[in-house]
Short mmCIF file of C-alpha atoms in Angstrom, two decimals:
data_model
loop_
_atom_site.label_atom_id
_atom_site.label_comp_id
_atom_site.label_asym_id
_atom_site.label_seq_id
_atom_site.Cartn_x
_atom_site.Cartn_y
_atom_site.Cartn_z
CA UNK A 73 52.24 108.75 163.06
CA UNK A 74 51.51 107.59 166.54
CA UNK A 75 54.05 109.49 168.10
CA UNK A 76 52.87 112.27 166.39
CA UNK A 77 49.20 112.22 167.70
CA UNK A 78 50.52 111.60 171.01
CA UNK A 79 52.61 114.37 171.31
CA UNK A 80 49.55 116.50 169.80
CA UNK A 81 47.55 114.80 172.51
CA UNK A 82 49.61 115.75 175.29
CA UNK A 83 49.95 119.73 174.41
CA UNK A 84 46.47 119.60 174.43
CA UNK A 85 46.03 118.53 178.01
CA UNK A 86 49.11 120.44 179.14
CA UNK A 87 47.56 123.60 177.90
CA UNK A 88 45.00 124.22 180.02
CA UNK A 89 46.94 123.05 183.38
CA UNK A 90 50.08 124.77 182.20
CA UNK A 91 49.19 128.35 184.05
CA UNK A 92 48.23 127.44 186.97
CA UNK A 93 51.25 124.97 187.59
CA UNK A 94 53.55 128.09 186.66
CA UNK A 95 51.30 130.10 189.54
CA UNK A 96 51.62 127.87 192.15
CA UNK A 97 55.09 126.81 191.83
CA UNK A 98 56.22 130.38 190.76
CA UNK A 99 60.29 130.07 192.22
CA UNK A 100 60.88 126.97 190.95
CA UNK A 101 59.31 127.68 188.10
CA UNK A 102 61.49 130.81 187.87
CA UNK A 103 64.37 128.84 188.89
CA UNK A 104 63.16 126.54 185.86
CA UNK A 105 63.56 129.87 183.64
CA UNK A 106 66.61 130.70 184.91
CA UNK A 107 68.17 127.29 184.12
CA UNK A 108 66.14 126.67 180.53
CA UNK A 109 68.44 128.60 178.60
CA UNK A 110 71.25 126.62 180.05
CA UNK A 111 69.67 123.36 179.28
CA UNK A 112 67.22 123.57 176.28
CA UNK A 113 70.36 123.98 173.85
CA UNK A 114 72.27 120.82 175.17
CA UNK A 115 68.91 118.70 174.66
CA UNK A 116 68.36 120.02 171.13
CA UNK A 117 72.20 119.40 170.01
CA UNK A 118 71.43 115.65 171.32
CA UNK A 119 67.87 114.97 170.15
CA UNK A 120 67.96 114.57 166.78
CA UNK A 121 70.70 112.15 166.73
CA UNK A 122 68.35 109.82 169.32
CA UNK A 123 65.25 110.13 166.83
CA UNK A 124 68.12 108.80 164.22
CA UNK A 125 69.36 106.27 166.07
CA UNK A 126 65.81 104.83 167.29
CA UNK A 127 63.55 103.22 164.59
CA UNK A 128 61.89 101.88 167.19
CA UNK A 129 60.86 104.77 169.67
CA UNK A 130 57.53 106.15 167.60
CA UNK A 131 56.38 103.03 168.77
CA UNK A 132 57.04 103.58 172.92
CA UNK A 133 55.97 107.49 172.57
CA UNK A 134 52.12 107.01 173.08
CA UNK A 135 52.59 105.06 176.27
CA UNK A 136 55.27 108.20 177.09
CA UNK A 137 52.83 110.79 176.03
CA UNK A 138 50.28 109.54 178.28
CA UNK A 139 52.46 109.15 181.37
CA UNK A 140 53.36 113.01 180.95
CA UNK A 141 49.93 113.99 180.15
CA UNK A 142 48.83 112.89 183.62
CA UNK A 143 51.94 113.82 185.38
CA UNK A 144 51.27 116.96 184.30
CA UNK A 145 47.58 117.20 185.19
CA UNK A 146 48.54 116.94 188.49
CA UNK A 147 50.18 118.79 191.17
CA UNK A 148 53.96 118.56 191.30
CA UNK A 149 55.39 115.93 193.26
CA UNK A 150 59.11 114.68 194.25
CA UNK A 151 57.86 111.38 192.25
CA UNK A 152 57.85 113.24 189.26
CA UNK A 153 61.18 113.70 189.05
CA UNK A 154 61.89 109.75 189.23
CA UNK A 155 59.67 109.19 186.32
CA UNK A 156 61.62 111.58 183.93
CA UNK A 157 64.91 109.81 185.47
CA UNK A 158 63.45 106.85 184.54
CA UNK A 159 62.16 107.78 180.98
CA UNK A 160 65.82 109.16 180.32
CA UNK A 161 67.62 105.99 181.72
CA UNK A 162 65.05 104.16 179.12
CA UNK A 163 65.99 106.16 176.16
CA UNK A 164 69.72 105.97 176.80
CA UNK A 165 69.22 101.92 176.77
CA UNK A 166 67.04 102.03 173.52
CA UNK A 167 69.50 104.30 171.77
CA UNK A 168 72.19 103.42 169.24
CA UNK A 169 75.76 104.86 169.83
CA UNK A 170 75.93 108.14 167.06
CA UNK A 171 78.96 107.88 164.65
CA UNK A 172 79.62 111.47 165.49
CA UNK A 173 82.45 111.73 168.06
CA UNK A 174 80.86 115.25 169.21
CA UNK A 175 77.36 113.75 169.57
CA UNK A 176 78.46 110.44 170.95
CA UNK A 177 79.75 112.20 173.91
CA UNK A 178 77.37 112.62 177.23
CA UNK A 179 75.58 115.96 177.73
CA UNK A 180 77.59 117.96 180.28
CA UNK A 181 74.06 119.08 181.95
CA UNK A 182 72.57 115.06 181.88
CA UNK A 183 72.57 115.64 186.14
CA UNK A 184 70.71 118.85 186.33
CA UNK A 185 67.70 117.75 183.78
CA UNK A 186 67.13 114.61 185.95
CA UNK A 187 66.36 117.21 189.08
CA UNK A 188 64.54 119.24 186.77
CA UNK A 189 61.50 120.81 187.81
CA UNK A 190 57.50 119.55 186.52
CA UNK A 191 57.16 122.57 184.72
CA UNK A 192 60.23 122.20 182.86
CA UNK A 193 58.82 118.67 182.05
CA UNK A 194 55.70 120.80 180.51
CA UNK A 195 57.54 122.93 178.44
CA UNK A 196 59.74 120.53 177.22
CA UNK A 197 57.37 117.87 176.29
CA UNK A 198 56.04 119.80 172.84
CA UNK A 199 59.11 121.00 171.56
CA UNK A 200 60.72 116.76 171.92
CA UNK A 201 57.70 115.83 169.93
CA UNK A 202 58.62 118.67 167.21
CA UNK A 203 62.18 117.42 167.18
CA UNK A 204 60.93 113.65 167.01
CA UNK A 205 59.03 114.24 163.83
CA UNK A 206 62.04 115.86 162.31
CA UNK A 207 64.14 113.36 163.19
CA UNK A 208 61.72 110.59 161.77
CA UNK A 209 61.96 112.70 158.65
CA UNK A 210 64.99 113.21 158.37
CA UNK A 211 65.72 108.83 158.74
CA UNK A 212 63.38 108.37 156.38
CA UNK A 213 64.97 110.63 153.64
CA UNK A 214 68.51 109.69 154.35
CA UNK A 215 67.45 105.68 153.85
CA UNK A 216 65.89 106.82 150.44
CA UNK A 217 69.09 109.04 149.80
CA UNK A 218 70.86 105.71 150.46
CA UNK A 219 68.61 103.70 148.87
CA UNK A 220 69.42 106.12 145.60
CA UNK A 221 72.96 106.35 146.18
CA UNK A 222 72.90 102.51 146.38
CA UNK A 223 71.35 102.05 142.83
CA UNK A 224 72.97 104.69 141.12
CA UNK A 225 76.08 102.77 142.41
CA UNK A 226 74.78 99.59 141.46
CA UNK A 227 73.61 101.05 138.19
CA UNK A 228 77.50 102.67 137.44
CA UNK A 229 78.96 98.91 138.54
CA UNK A 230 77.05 97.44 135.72
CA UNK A 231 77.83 99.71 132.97
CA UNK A 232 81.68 99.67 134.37
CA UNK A 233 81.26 95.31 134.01
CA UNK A 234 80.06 95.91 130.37
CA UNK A 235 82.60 98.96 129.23
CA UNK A 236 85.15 96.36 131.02
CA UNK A 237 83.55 93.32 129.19
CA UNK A 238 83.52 94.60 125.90
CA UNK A 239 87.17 96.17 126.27
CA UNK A 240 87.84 92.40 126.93
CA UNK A 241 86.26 90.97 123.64
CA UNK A 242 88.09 93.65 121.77
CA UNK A 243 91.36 92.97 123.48
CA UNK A 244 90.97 89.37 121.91
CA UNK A 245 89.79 90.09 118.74
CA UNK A 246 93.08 92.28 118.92
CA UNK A 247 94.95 89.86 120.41
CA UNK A 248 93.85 87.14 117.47
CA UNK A 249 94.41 89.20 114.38
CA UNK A 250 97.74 89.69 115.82
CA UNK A 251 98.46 85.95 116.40
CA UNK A 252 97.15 85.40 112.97
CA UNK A 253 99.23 88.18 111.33
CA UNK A 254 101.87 86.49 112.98
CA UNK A 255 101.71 83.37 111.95
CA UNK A 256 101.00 85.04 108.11
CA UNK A 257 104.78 86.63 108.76
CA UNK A 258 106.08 83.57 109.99
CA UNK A 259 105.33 81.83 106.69
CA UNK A 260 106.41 84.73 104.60
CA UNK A 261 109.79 85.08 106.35
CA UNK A 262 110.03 81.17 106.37
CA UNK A 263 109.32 81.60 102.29
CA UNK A 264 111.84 84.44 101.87
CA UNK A 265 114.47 82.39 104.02
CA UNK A 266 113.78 79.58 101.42
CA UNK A 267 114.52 82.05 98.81
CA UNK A 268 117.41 83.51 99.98
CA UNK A 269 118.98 79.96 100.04
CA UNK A 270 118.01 79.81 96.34
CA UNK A 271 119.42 82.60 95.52
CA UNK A 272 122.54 82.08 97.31
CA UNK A 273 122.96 78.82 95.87
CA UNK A 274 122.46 80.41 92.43
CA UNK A 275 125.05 82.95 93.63
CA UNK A 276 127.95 80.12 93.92
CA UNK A 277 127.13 78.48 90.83
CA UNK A 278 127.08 81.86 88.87
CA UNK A 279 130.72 82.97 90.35
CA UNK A 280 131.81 79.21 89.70
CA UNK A 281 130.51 80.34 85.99
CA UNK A 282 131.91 83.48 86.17
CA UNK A 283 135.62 81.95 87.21
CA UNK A 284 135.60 79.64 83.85
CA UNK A 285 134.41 82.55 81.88
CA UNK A 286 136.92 84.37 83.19
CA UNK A 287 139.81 82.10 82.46
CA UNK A 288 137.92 81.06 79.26
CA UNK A 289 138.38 84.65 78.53
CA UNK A 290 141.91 85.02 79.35
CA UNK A 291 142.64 82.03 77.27
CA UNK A 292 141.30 83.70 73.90
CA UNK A 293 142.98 86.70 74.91
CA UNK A 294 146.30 84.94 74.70
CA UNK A 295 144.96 83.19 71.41
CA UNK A 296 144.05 86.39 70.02
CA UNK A 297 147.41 87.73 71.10
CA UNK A 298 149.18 85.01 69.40
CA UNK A 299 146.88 85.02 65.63
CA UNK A 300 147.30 89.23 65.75
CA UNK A 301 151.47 87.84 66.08
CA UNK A 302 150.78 85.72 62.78
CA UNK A 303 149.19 88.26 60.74
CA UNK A 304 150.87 90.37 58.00
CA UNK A 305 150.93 93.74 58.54
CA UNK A 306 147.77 95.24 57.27
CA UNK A 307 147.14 98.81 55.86
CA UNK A 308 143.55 98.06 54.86
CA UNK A 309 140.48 95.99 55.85
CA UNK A 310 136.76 95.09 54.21
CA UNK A 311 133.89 93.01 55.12
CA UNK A 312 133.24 89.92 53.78
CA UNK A 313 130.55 91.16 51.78
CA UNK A 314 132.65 93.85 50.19
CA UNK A 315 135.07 91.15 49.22
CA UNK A 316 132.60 89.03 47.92
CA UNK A 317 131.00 91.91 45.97
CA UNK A 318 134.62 92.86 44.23
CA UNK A 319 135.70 89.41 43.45
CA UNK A 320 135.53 87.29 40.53
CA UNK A 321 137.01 83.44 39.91
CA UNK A 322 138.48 82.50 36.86
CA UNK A 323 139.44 78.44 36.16
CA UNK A 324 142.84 78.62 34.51
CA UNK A 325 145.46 76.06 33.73
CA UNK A 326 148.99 75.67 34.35
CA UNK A 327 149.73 74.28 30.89
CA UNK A 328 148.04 73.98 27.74
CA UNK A 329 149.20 70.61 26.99
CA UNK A 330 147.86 69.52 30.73
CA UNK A 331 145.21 67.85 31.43
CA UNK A 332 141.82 70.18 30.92
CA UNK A 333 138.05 70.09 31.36
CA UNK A 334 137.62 68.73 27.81
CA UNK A 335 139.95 66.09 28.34
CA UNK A 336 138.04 64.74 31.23
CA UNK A 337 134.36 65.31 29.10
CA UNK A 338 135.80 63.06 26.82
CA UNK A 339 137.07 60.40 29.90
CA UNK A 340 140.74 60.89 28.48
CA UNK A 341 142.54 62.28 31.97
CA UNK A 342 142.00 60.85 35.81
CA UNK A 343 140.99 63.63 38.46
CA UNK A 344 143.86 63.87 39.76
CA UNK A 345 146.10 65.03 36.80
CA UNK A 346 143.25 67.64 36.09
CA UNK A 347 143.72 69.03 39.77
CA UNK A 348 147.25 69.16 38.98
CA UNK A 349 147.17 71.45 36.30
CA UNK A 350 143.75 73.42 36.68
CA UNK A 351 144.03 76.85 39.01
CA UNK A 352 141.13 78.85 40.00
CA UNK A 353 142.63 82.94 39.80
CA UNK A 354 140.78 85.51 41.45
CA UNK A 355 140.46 88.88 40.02
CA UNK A 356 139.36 91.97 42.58
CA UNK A 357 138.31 95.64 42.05
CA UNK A 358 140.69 96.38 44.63
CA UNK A 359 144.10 95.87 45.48
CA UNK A 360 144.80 92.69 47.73
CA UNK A 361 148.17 93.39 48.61
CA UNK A 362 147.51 93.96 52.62
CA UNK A 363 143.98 94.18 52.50
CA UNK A 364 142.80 92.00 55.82
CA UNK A 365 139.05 90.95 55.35
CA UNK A 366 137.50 90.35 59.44
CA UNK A 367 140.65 90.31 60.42
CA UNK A 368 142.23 87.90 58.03
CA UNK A 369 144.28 88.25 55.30
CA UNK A 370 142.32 88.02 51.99
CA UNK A 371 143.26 85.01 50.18
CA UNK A 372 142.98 82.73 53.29
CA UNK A 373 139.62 84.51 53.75
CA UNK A 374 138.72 83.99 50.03
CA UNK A 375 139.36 80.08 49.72
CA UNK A 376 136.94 79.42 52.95
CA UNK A 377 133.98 81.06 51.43
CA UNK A 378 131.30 78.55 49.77
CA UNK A 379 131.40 80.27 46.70
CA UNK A 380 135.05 79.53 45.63
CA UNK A 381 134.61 75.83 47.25
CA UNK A 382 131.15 75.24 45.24
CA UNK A 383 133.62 76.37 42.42
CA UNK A 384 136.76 74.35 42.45
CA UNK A 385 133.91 71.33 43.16
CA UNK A 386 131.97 71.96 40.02
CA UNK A 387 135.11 71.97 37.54
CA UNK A 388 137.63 69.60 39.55
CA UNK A 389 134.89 67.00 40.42
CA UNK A 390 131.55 66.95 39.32
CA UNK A 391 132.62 66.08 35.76
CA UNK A 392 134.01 62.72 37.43
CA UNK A 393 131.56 61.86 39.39
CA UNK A 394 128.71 62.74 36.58
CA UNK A 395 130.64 60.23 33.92
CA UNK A 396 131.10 57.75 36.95
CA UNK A 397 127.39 57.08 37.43
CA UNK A 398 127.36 56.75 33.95
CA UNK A 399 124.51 59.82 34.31
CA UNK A 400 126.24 61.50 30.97
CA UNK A 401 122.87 61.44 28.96
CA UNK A 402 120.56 62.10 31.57
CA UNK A 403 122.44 65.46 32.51
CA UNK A 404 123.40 65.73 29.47
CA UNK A 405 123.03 69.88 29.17
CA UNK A 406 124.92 70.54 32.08
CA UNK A 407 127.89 68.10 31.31
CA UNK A 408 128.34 69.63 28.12
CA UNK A 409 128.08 73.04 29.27
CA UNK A 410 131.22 71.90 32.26
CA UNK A 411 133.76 72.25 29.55
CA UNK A 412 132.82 75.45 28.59
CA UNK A 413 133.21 77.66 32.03
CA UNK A 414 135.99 80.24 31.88
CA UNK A 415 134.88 82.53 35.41
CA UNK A 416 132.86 82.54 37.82
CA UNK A 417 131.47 85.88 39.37
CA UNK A 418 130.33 86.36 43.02
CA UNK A 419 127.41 88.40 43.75
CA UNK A 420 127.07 88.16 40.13
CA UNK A 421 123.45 88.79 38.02
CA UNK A 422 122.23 87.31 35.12
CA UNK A 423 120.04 89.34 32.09
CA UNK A 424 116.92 88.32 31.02
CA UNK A 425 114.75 89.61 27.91
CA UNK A 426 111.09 90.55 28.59
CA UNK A 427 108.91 90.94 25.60
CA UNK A 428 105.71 93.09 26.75
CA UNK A 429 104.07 95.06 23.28
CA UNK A 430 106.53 93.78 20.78
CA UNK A 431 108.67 95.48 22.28
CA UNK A 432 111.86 94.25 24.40
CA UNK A 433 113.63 94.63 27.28
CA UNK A 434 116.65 93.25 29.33
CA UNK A 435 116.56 92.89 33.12
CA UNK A 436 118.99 91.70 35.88
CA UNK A 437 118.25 88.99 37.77
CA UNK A 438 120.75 89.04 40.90
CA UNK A 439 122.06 85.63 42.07
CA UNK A 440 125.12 84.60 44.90
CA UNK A 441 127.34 82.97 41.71
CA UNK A 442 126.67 83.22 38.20
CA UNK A 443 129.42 81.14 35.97
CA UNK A 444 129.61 82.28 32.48
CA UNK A 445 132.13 81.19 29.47
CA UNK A 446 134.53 83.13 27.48
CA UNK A 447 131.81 85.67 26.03
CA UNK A 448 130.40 86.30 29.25
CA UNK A 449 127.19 83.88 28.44
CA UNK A 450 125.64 82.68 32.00
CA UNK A 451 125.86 78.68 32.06
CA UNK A 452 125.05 78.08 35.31
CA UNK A 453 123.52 80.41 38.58
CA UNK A 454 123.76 79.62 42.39
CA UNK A 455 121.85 80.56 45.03
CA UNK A 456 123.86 79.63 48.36
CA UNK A 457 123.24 78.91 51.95
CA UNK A 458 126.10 79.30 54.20
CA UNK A 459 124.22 79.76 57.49
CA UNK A 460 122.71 77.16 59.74
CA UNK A 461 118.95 78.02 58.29
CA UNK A 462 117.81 75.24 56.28
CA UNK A 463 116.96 76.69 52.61
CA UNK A 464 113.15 77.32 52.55
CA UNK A 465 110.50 76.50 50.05
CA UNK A 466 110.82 80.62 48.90
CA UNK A 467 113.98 79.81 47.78
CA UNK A 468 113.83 77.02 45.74
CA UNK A 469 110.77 79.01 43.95
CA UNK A 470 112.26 82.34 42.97
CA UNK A 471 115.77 80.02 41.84
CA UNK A 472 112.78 78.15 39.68
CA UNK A 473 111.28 81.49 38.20
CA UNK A 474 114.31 83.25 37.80
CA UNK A 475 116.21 79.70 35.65
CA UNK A 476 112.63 80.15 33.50
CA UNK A 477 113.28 83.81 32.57
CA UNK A 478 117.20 83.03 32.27
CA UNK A 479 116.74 79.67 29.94
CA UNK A 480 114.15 82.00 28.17
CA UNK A 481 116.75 84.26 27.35
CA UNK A 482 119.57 82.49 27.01
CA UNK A 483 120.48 79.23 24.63
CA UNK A 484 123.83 78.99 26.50
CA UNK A 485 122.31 78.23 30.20
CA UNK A 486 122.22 74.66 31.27
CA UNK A 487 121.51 74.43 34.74
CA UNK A 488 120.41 76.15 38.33
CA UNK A 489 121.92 75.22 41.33
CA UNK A 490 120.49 75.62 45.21
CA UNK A 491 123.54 74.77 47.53
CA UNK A 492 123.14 74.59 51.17
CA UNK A 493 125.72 73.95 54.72
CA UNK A 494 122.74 72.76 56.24
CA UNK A 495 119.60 70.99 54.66
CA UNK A 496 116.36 71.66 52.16
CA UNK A 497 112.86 71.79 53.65
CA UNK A 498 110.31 69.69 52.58
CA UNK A 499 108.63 72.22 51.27
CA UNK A 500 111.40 73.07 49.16
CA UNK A 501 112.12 69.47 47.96
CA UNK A 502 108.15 69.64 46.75
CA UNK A 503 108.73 72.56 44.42
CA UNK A 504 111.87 71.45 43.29
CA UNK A 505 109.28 68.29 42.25
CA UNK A 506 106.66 69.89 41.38
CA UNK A 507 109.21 71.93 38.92
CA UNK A 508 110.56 68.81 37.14
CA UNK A 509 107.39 67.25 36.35
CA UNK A 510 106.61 64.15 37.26
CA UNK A 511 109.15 64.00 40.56
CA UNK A 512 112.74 64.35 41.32
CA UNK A 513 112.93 60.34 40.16
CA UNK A 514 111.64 60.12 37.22
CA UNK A 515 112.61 57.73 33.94
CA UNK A 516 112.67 60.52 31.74
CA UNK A 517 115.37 61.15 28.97
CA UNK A 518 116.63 64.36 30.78
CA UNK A 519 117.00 64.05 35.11
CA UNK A 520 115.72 66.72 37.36
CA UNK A 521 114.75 68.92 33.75
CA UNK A 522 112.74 71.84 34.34
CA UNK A 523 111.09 72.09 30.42
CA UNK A 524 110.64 74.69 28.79
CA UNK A 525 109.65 73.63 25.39
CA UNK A 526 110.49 70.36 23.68
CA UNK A 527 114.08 71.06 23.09
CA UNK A 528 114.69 73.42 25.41
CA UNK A 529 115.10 73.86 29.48
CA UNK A 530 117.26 73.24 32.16
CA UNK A 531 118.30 70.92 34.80
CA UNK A 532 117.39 71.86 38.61
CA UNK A 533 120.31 70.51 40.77
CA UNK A 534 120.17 70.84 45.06
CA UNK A 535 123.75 70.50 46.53
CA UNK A 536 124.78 70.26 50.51
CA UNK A 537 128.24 71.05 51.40
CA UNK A 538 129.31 68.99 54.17
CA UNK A 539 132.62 68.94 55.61
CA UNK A 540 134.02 70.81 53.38
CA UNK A 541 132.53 68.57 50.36
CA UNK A 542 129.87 69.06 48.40
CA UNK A 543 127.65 66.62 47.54
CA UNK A 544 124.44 66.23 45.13
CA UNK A 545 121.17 65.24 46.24
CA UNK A 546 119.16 66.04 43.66
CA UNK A 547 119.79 64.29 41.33
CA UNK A 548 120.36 61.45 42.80
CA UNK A 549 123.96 60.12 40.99
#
């Protein structure tokens, strides 16, 4: 601002003085003219890159102004010309090299303005302090420009540090779930590595199994091969049930003077001379002759089923071992009735009379054996277990209700049998008890009696078959 009133200051006095300076000194003042053109452009190219360079000049230019003011008041003088010399020699020193190659190089007409005329000093003087205030300006603005530049910069560092900061924390947040998803498949392949050594394992032992099944195989093959070899030529075959269903047993002797059931009743022949002479005959609805039954011929198949063993066991040796025990009168029906059997029928049924309205009428009551004498009366009934299954408490009570309805209906029938290959329930040894009255043990005239009336009933009788013997259990002989 100093500069600025200074320069004001000095047109002002050079105003007034300026004409008659231009009078007096009219040829060098023309030679002035003549030159200006030459010069004034070189000084403006250069000036403003001074007033740039010089923060410090605004503060010198009063003192300046006020030497030209009075230099120009007065009549032109060869001292003049060593005071502008001097001011220029004074700026050069006080001014900073320009970065501009073009500026930075010296004026090509720096000798001519130093022997410049006073009134080219004049006219000079107010068109410097023009071009100083620009230049001040101009400073000023580009420091703010940099100023701005320098914060916007600053500003676009720090959001760059936080974009690049939080790319960071979400490049390890990454970087963790991946180290933890790793370590979760490490343990899952370590698991399934595990497994596959299981399963391998289980793979050997399995073709190990495979290899004995395999010569287990070929083995029954050759077994097979061999029985097929044995067999009689076949034309025909049947299940066993169809066998069963078509066959009947029928106890025969070999003579009539032999020893015979009613010799043993009466204790007159051993067990061994009735075996000798007693046969048990089947008689089929079929023909036998080639008829395989699973595979086997028929009368092999026919003296391993329970029925025909239960059979040949009730005529050959329960009278024996009955009259043994000395159990004659306490089983006293069914030794009696031994005597009397002539056949036995498989898959056989017994009738029964049922009285509803005064009127009456027979029923069949199926059963797995029904033995019956020479009229056909049933003596005794079987129901038989040939499987593993123990016999179950439902058993033993329809073979109960069903010897009621027979005994009911028949004078001739002495006694129901439950046979078994593998044991009774308890359960079914209760309602065998509970059917007796009074227990399976008890010191009554009659053993194991299911009573009907006071002379009539019939005795309840539970057999296993074990090893191919059968054996009582209830009662106890």
């Amino acid at each position: 601002d100093d500069a600025d009133t200074a320069a004001d200051t000095d047109g002002t006095r050079d105003g007034p003085e300026s004409d008659s300076d231009r009078t007096e000194d009219s040829p060098r003042g023309a030679a002035a003219s003549d030159s200006e053109p030459a010069r004034r452009p070189d000084r403006s190219e250069t000036e403003p890159d001074r007033s740039e360079t010089e923060p410090d000049r605004s503060e010198t230019e009063p003192d300046r102004g006020d030497r030209t003011a009075s230099d120009t008041g007065e009549s032109t003088s060869p001292g003049d010309e060593d005071v502008f010399s001097e001011e220029e020699q004074w700026r050069e020193q006080k001014s900073i090299p320009a970065l501009d190659p073009e500026q930075a190089s010296p004026p090509p007409n720096r000798g001519r303005e130093s022997g410049a005329t006073n009134g080219d000093q004049e006219r000079s003087v107010e068109p410097r302090s023009t071009e100083q205030r620009s230049s001040n300006r101009a400073a000023v603005a580009q420091r703010s420009s940099s100023r701005g530049s320098a914060g916007q910069s600053a500003e676009r560092s720090t959001a760059r540090i936080d974009e690049l900061e939080s790319a960071l924390e979400t490049a390890n947040e990454a970087r963790e779930s991946l180290e933890a998803e790793r370590d979760r498949l490490a343990a899952e392949r370590d698991e399934i590595a595990g497994e596959r050594d299981e399963f391998a394992d289980e793979i050997d032992r399995l073709e190990s199994e495979m290899s004995t099944l395999r010569e287990e195989r070929d083995r029954l093959r050759e077994e097979l091969s061999s029985v097929r070899d044995r067999l009689p030529e076949s034309d025909r075959s049947l299940t066993a049930a169809e066998a069963r269903e078509g066959t009947n047993l029928f106890v025969r002797y070999d003579s009539k003077g032999g020893a015979t059931l009613e010799d043993a009743h009466d204790g007159a022949v051993e067990r061994d001379a009735l075996r000798e002479n007693l046969r048990i005959e089947h008689h089929t609805s079929f023909e036998t002759d080639g008829l395989a039954v699973e595979g086997r011929p028929y009368e092999e198949f026919l003296r391993d089923t329970i029925e025909y063993g239960f059979t040949r066991w009730l005529v050959e040796d329960l009278p024996f071992e009955v009259s043994e025990t000395g159990s004659q009168s306490v089983l006293r029906d069914l030794y009696d009735a031994l005597p009397e059997i002539d056949r036995a029928e498989i898959g056989g049924s017994a009738s029964i009379a049922i009285r509803e309205g005064g009127e009456e009428t027979r029923e069949q009551r199926p059963f797995d054996l029904v033995l019956r004498d020479r009229m056909g009366n049933p003596l005794f009934v079987a129901d038989l277990n040939d499987s593993r299954d123990p016999t179950a408490e439902g058993t033993l009570e329809s073979l109960v209700s069903n010897g009621r309805d027979i005994a009911e209906s028949n004078d001739s029938f002495a006694a129901a049998f439950a046979v078994t290959e593998s044991f009774f329930e308890p359960g079914a040894l209760e309602t065998a008890s509970d059917a007796v009255g009074g227990g399976l043990f008890s010191r009554s005239k009659r053993a194991s009696f299911v009573k009907l009336s006071r002379k009539r009933g019939y005795h309840l009788c539970l057999v296993e078959a074990r090893d191919g013997g059968f054996h009582m259990t209830v009662p106890d002989l």
